[in-house]
PDB file of C-alpha atoms in Angstrom:
ATOM      1  CA  MET A   1     153.679 120.481 128.451  1.00 42.00           C
ATOM      2  CA  ALA A   2     153.486 119.287 124.859  1.00 43.00           C
ATOM      3  CA  SER A   3     155.808 116.495 123.806  1.00 45.00           C
ATOM      4  CA  GLY A   4     159.166 117.841 122.673  1.00 56.00           C
ATOM      5  CA  GLN A   5     158.530 121.358 123.999  1.00 71.00           C
ATOM      6  CA  ILE A   6     161.481 122.912 125.848  1.00 76.00           C
ATOM      7  CA  GLN A   7     160.897 125.059 128.909  1.00 83.00           C
ATOM      8  CA  ILE A   8     163.138 126.771 131.443  1.00 82.00           C
ATOM      9  CA  THR A   9     162.830 126.497 135.186  1.00 80.00           C
ATOM     10  CA  PRO A  10     163.517 129.978 136.589  1.00 83.00           C
ATOM     11  CA  THR A  11     164.321 128.502 139.989  1.00 92.00           C
ATOM     12  CA  VAL A  12     167.394 126.299 139.453  1.00 96.00           C
ATOM     13  CA  THR A  13     171.013 126.952 138.431  1.00 97.00           C
ATOM     14  CA  VAL A  14     173.364 124.031 137.774  1.00 98.00           C
ATOM     15  CA  VAL A  15     177.030 124.447 138.763  1.00 98.00           C
ATOM     16  CA  ILE A  16     179.545 122.057 137.166  1.00 98.00           C
ATOM     17  CA  PRO A  17     183.188 122.100 138.313  1.00 98.00           C
ATOM     18  CA  VAL A  18     185.613 120.521 135.877  1.00 98.00           C
ATOM     19  CA  ARG A  19     189.295 119.681 135.659  1.00 97.00           C
ATOM     20  CA  ASP A  20     190.970 117.746 132.826  1.00 97.00           C
ATOM     21  CA  ARG A  21     187.774 116.244 131.398  1.00 97.00           C
ATOM     22  CA  ALA A  22     188.269 117.199 127.758  1.00 97.00           C
ATOM     23  CA  ARG A  23     187.236 113.741 126.524  1.00 96.00           C
ATOM     24  CA  ILE A  24     183.999 113.404 128.497  1.00 96.00           C
ATOM     25  CA  VAL A  25     182.712 116.785 129.679  1.00 97.00           C
ATOM     26  CA  THR A  26     180.619 117.383 126.559  1.00 97.00           C
ATOM     27  CA  ALA A  27     178.591 114.245 127.359  1.00 97.00           C
ATOM     28  CA  THR A  28     177.722 115.784 130.726  1.00 97.00           C
ATOM     29  CA  LEU A  29     176.745 119.074 129.092  1.00 97.00           C
ATOM     30  CA  ASP A  30     174.724 117.229 126.464  1.00 97.00           C
ATOM     31  CA  SER A  31     172.737 115.461 129.187  1.00 96.00           C
ATOM     32  CA  VAL A  32     171.813 118.814 130.757  1.00 96.00           C
ATOM     33  CA  PHE A  33     171.012 120.328 127.365  1.00 96.00           C
ATOM     34  CA  ALA A  34     168.691 117.378 126.624  1.00 95.00           C
ATOM     35  CA  GLN A  35     166.406 118.112 129.604  1.00 94.00           C
ATOM     36  CA  ASP A  36     162.794 118.924 128.738  1.00 92.00           C
ATOM     37  CA  ILE A  37     162.860 121.579 131.451  1.00 92.00           C
ATOM     38  CA  ARG A  38     166.255 123.264 131.502  1.00 93.00           C
ATOM     39  CA  PRO A  39     167.985 125.232 134.250  1.00 94.00           C
ATOM     40  CA  VAL A  40     167.810 129.003 134.114  1.00 93.00           C
ATOM     41  CA  HIS A  41     171.614 129.075 134.135  1.00 96.00           C
ATOM     42  CA  VAL A  42     174.496 126.603 133.833  1.00 97.00           C
ATOM     43  CA  VAL A  43     177.804 127.681 135.374  1.00 98.00           C
ATOM     44  CA  VAL A  44     180.850 125.652 134.354  1.00 98.00           C
ATOM     45  CA  VAL A  45     183.976 126.264 136.431  1.00 98.00           C
ATOM     46  CA  ASP A  46     187.314 125.191 134.970  1.00 98.00           C
ATOM     47  CA  ASN A  47     189.634 124.349 137.849  1.00 97.00           C
ATOM     48  CA  GLY A  48     193.061 124.616 136.243  1.00 96.00           C
ATOM     49  CA  SER A  49     192.692 122.110 133.414  1.00 97.00           C
ATOM     50  CA  VAL A  50     195.794 121.427 131.320  1.00 97.00           C
ATOM     51  CA  ASP A  51     194.310 119.046 128.737  1.00 96.00           C
ATOM     52  CA  GLY A  52     192.333 121.548 126.658  1.00 96.00           C
ATOM     53  CA  THR A  53     189.120 121.227 128.677  1.00 97.00           C
ATOM     54  CA  PHE A  54     188.531 124.994 128.705  1.00 98.00           C
ATOM     55  CA  SER A  55     188.701 125.188 124.911  1.00 98.00           C
ATOM     56  CA  VAL A  56     186.452 122.126 124.504  1.00 98.00           C
ATOM     57  CA  ILE A  57     183.793 123.666 126.738  1.00 98.00           C
ATOM     58  CA  ASN A  58     184.102 127.057 125.083  1.00 97.00           C
ATOM     59  CA  ARG A  59     183.533 125.482 121.658  1.00 97.00           C
ATOM     60  CA  TRP A  60     180.540 123.563 123.015  1.00 97.00           C
ATOM     61  CA  ILE A  61     179.046 126.781 124.397  1.00 97.00           C
ATOM     62  CA  GLU A  62     179.578 128.587 121.100  1.00 96.00           C
ATOM     63  CA  ALA A  63     177.893 125.736 119.220  1.00 96.00           C
ATOM     64  CA  HIS A  64     174.815 126.087 121.455  1.00 95.00           C
ATOM     65  CA  SER A  65     174.828 129.864 121.828  1.00 92.00           C
ATOM     66  CA  SER A  66     171.910 130.426 119.446  1.00 91.00           C
ATOM     67  CA  ASP A  67     169.525 128.424 121.652  1.00 90.00           C
ATOM     68  CA  PRO A  68     167.511 130.912 123.769  1.00 86.00           C
ATOM     69  CA  TYR A  69     166.598 128.163 126.229  1.00 87.00           C
ATOM     70  CA  PHE A  70     170.147 127.424 127.356  1.00 92.00           C
ATOM     71  CA  VAL A  71     172.358 130.024 129.059  1.00 94.00           C
ATOM     72  CA  THR A  72     175.865 128.864 129.989  1.00 96.00           C
ATOM     73  CA  THR A  73     178.691 130.738 131.685  1.00 97.00           C
ATOM     74  CA  LEU A  74     182.273 129.441 131.696  1.00 98.00           C
ATOM     75  CA  VAL A  75     184.618 130.800 134.371  1.00 98.00           C
ATOM     76  CA  ARG A  76     188.039 129.881 135.729  1.00 98.00           C
ATOM     77  CA  GLU A  77     189.042 129.124 139.314  1.00 97.00           C
ATOM     78  CA  PRO A  78     192.825 128.789 139.784  1.00 96.00           C
ATOM     79  CA  THR A  79     192.637 127.642 143.416  1.00 96.00           C
ATOM     80  CA  PRO A  80     192.899 123.841 143.201  1.00 95.00           C
ATOM     81  CA  GLY A  81     190.153 121.594 144.499  1.00 95.00           C
ATOM     82  CA  PRO A  82     186.477 120.959 143.759  1.00 95.00           C
ATOM     83  CA  SER A  83     185.336 122.968 146.780  1.00 97.00           C
ATOM     84  CA  ALA A  84     187.038 126.119 145.494  1.00 98.00           C
ATOM     85  CA  ALA A  85     185.513 125.521 142.056  1.00 98.00           C
ATOM     86  CA  ARG A  86     182.027 125.004 143.486  1.00 98.00           C
ATOM     87  CA  ASN A  87     182.281 128.112 145.632  1.00 98.00           C
ATOM     88  CA  ARG A  88     183.353 130.081 142.559  1.00 98.00           C
ATOM     89  CA  GLY A  89     180.304 128.786 140.715  1.00 98.00           C
ATOM     90  CA  LEU A  90     178.061 129.606 143.677  1.00 98.00           C
ATOM     91  CA  LYS A  91     179.088 133.272 143.357  1.00 98.00           C
ATOM     92  CA  GLU A  92     177.472 133.319 139.907  1.00 97.00           C
ATOM     93  CA  VAL A  93     174.111 131.977 141.129  1.00 97.00           C
ATOM     94  CA  SER A  94     171.160 134.375 141.315  1.00 96.00           C
ATOM     95  CA  SER A  95     168.341 131.794 141.203  1.00 96.00           C
ATOM     96  CA  PRO A  96     166.504 130.621 144.350  1.00 96.00           C
ATOM     97  CA  TYR A  97     167.972 127.109 144.143  1.00 97.00           C
ATOM     98  CA  VAL A  98     171.269 125.590 143.069  1.00 98.00           C
ATOM     99  CA  MET A  99     172.309 122.093 142.068  1.00 97.00           C
ATOM    100  CA  PHE A 100     175.943 120.966 141.922  1.00 97.00           C
ATOM    101  CA  PHE A 101     176.673 118.397 139.233  1.00 96.00           C
ATOM    102  CA  ASP A 102     179.931 116.598 138.483  1.00 95.00           C
ATOM    103  CA  SER A 103     181.615 116.650 135.085  1.00 95.00           C
ATOM    104  CA  ASP A 104     181.784 112.848 134.823  1.00 92.00           C
ATOM    105  CA  ASP A 105     178.073 112.264 135.529  1.00 91.00           C
ATOM    106  CA  LEU A 106     175.061 112.148 133.219  1.00 92.00           C
ATOM    107  CA  MET A 107     171.725 113.741 134.020  1.00 93.00           C
ATOM    108  CA  SER A 108     168.793 111.378 133.459  1.00 91.00           C
ATOM    109  CA  PRO A 109     165.916 112.512 131.206  1.00 92.00           C
ATOM    110  CA  GLY A 110     163.254 114.440 133.091  1.00 92.00           C
ATOM    111  CA  HIS A 111     165.488 115.045 136.095  1.00 93.00           C
ATOM    112  CA  LEU A 112     165.229 118.834 136.227  1.00 94.00           C
ATOM    113  CA  ARG A 113     161.491 118.629 135.600  1.00 93.00           C
ATOM    114  CA  ARG A 114     161.066 116.504 138.728  1.00 92.00           C
ATOM    115  CA  VAL A 115     163.281 118.820 140.784  1.00 93.00           C
ATOM    116  CA  SER A 116     161.408 121.887 139.557  1.00 93.00           C
ATOM    117  CA  GLU A 117     158.031 120.298 140.319  1.00 92.00           C
ATOM    118  CA  ALA A 118     159.128 119.530 143.882  1.00 93.00           C
ATOM    119  CA  PHE A 119     160.083 123.135 144.620  1.00 94.00           C
ATOM    120  CA  GLU A 120     156.944 124.460 142.920  1.00 92.00           C
ATOM    121  CA  ALA A 121     154.729 122.107 144.933  1.00 92.00           C
ATOM    122  CA  ASP A 122     156.203 123.243 148.253  1.00 92.00           C
ATOM    123  CA  ASN A 123     158.191 126.467 148.319  1.00 91.00           C
ATOM    124  CA  SER A 124     159.151 125.886 151.948  1.00 95.00           C
ATOM    125  CA  ILE A 125     161.518 123.061 150.996  1.00 95.00           C
ATOM    126  CA  ASP A 126     165.192 123.793 151.629  1.00 97.00           C
ATOM    127  CA  ILE A 127     166.587 120.607 150.056  1.00 96.00           C
ATOM    128  CA  ALA A 128     165.097 118.315 147.415  1.00 95.00           C
ATOM    129  CA  GLY A 129     166.928 115.016 146.940  1.00 94.00           C
ATOM    130  CA  TRP A 130     166.668 111.966 144.709  1.00 91.00           C
ATOM    131  CA  ASP A 131     167.845 108.412 144.155  1.00 87.00           C
ATOM    132  CA  ILE A 132     170.863 107.919 141.918  1.00 82.00           C
ATOM    133  CA  ASN A 133     171.997 105.124 139.636  1.00 79.00           C
ATOM    134  CA  ASN A 134     175.628 104.166 140.180  1.00 76.00           C
ATOM    135  CA  ILE A 135     177.588 102.162 137.598  1.00 74.00           C
ATOM    136  CA  ASP A 136     180.858 100.757 138.960  1.00 74.00           C
ATOM    137  CA  ILE A 137     184.053  99.905 137.064  1.00 75.00           C
ATOM    138  CA  ASN A 138     182.643  96.445 136.316  1.00 81.00           C
ATOM    139  CA  ASN A 139     179.572  98.029 134.697  1.00 79.00           C
ATOM    140  CA  ARG A 140     177.305  96.870 137.514  1.00 83.00           C
ATOM    141  CA  LEU A 141     174.325  99.085 138.264  1.00 78.00           C
ATOM    142  CA  THR A 142     173.154  99.807 141.793  1.00 80.00           C
ATOM    143  CA  VAL A 143     170.488 102.250 142.951  1.00 82.00           C
ATOM    144  CA  GLN A 144     171.419 104.424 145.912  1.00 82.00           C
ATOM    145  CA  PRO A 145     168.146 105.615 147.480  1.00 84.00           C
ATOM    146  CA  PHE A 146     167.570 109.022 148.964  1.00 88.00           C
ATOM    147  CA  ALA A 147     165.794 109.431 152.313  1.00 81.00           C
ATOM    148  CA  ASP A 148     164.064 112.494 153.749  1.00 81.00           C
ATOM    149  CA  SER A 149     163.713 111.160 157.291  1.00 83.00           C
ATOM    150  CA  ASP A 150     166.368 110.255 159.898  1.00 88.00           C
ATOM    151  CA  MET A 151     168.626 112.457 157.813  1.00 88.00           C
ATOM    152  CA  LEU A 152     171.452 112.786 160.307  1.00 90.00           C
ATOM    153  CA  PHE A 153     171.692 109.013 160.752  1.00 91.00           C
ATOM    154  CA  ARG A 154     171.442 108.352 157.015  1.00 88.00           C
ATOM    155  CA  HIS A 155     174.049 110.958 156.205  1.00 92.00           C
ATOM    156  CA  LEU A 156     176.451 109.694 158.853  1.00 90.00           C
ATOM    157  CA  PHE A 157     176.346 106.165 157.462  1.00 89.00           C
ATOM    158  CA  ASN A 158     175.343 106.641 153.802  1.00 85.00           C
ATOM    159  CA  CYS A 159     176.404 110.201 152.877  1.00 88.00           C
ATOM    160  CA  ILE A 160     172.849 110.846 151.761  1.00 90.00           C
ATOM    161  CA  LEU A 161     173.815 114.428 150.833  1.00 94.00           C
ATOM    162  CA  GLY A 162     176.496 113.424 148.369  1.00 92.00           C
ATOM    163  CA  THR A 163     177.331 116.105 145.818  1.00 92.00           C
ATOM    164  CA  VAL A 164     174.961 115.144 142.980  1.00 90.00           C
ATOM    165  CA  ARG A 165     172.118 113.871 145.162  1.00 93.00           C
ATOM    166  CA  TYR A 166     170.212 117.067 145.910  1.00 96.00           C
ATOM    167  CA  ALA A 167     169.357 120.639 145.038  1.00 97.00           C
ATOM    168  CA  VAL A 168     169.377 123.253 147.777  1.00 97.00           C
ATOM    169  CA  ARG A 169     167.993 126.692 148.443  1.00 97.00           C
ATOM    170  CA  THR A 170     170.758 129.119 147.448  1.00 98.00           C
ATOM    171  CA  ASP A 171     170.535 131.319 150.517  1.00 97.00           C
ATOM    172  CA  PHE A 172     170.488 128.205 152.710  1.00 98.00           C
ATOM    173  CA  ILE A 173     173.802 126.814 151.439  1.00 98.00           C
ATOM    174  CA  ARG A 174     175.313 130.282 151.659  1.00 98.00           C
ATOM    175  CA  ARG A 175     174.152 130.529 155.272  1.00 98.00           C
ATOM    176  CA  ALA A 176     175.840 127.162 155.926  1.00 97.00           C
ATOM    177  CA  GLY A 177     179.108 128.637 154.656  1.00 97.00           C
ATOM    178  CA  GLY A 178     179.385 126.934 151.278  1.00 97.00           C
ATOM    179  CA  TRP A 179     182.064 124.357 150.536  1.00 98.00           C
ATOM    180  CA  ASN A 180     185.063 123.912 152.856  1.00 97.00           C
ATOM    181  CA  GLU A 181     188.129 124.607 150.701  1.00 97.00           C
ATOM    182  CA  THR A 182     190.583 123.333 153.330  1.00 95.00           C
ATOM    183  CA  LEU A 183     189.503 119.696 152.966  1.00 94.00           C
ATOM    184  CA  ALA A 184     191.355 117.248 150.715  1.00 89.00           C
ATOM    185  CA  GLY A 185     188.363 114.900 150.521  1.00 91.00           C
ATOM    186  CA  TRP A 186     184.889 114.080 151.872  1.00 94.00           C
ATOM    187  CA  GLU A 187     183.908 117.699 151.345  1.00 96.00           C
ATOM    188  CA  ASP A 188     180.315 116.732 150.489  1.00 95.00           C
ATOM    189  CA  TYR A 189     180.058 114.703 153.688  1.00 95.00           C
ATOM    190  CA  GLU A 190     181.234 117.663 155.771  1.00 97.00           C
ATOM    191  CA  LEU A 191     178.981 120.160 153.998  1.00 97.00           C
ATOM    192  CA  GLY A 192     176.029 117.822 154.447  1.00 96.00           C
ATOM    193  CA  MET A 193     176.585 117.794 158.189  1.00 96.00           C
ATOM    194  CA  ARG A 194     176.638 121.603 158.334  1.00 97.00           C
ATOM    195  CA  LEU A 195     173.453 121.808 156.257  1.00 97.00           C
ATOM    196  CA  LEU A 196     171.675 119.344 158.534  1.00 96.00           C
ATOM    197  CA  MET A 197     172.756 121.248 161.646  1.00 96.00           C
ATOM    198  CA  LEU A 198     170.653 124.147 160.323  1.00 97.00           C
ATOM    199  CA  HIS A 199     167.546 121.903 160.394  1.00 95.00           C
ATOM    200  CA  PRO A 200     166.480 122.110 156.751  1.00 95.00           C
ATOM    201  CA  LYS A 201     163.128 120.972 155.427  1.00 95.00           C
ATOM    202  CA  VAL A 202     164.109 118.045 153.190  1.00 94.00           C
ATOM    203  CA  ARG A 203     161.953 116.116 150.736  1.00 92.00           C
ATOM    204  CA  ASN A 204     162.443 113.420 148.117  1.00 90.00           C
ATOM    205  CA  CYS A 205     161.508 115.160 144.876  1.00 86.00           C
ATOM    206  CA  LEU A 206     159.910 111.979 143.507  1.00 75.00           C
ATOM    207  CA  LEU A 207     157.137 112.370 146.081  1.00 69.00           C
ATOM    208  CA  TYR A 208     155.863 115.356 144.111  1.00 63.00           C
ATOM    209  CA  THR A 209     155.679 113.729 140.695  1.00 59.00           C
ATOM    210  CA  SER A 210     153.914 110.833 139.030  1.00 47.00           C
ATOM    211  CA  ASP A 211     157.196 109.949 137.335  1.00 49.00           C
ATOM    212  CA  ALA A 212     159.041 107.363 139.414  1.00 40.00           C
ATOM    213  CA  ALA A 213     162.232 107.225 137.336  1.00 39.00           C
ATOM    214  CA  ASP A 214     165.488 107.329 139.280  1.00 37.00           C
ATOM    215  CA  GLU A 215     168.477 109.549 138.666  1.00 39.00           C
TER     216      GLU A 215
END
């Protein structure tokens, strides 16, 4: 791919639930828009915001609507909770794979390229995961590594399938039942356990690229 050339991965949709993030959500959207390989579809789900978030996102979408390489859908989900919002976004997904991304996170450059390359290299993969960079309230950076072996142990003790740490085959997460809307917390931990009970084929997406940058 030539430097600066934008492409679309037809395999991945990104779902972003959001509630009351008017001041920061555009930074998240900008980080997805800046990818050199973009998702085939971005679904943003407003989960009952009262701070003008819906209008902020709608204006952002309108400002980027002329770009043929970026398709965004904004929907509402009145049922409170991130699980309900993610399930609403999942209904909009028609691509083979889906990635859930939070509205207060930033997507590192080249991230979707590495995810796309992993699925293209091995189409039998159910889950592709990655390391993440975590910056705490004291601005200290730590790297939280992904593992594609001893998954049950690693998830039990490290929540290796945290929300923004993997992309998953769409029909696989639907078979697992999607997100549990009855939980008040740890919904990614619980979903991860149900995914692992279905014995997915899991790989670290960095194994399929020459680019060793972390997310």
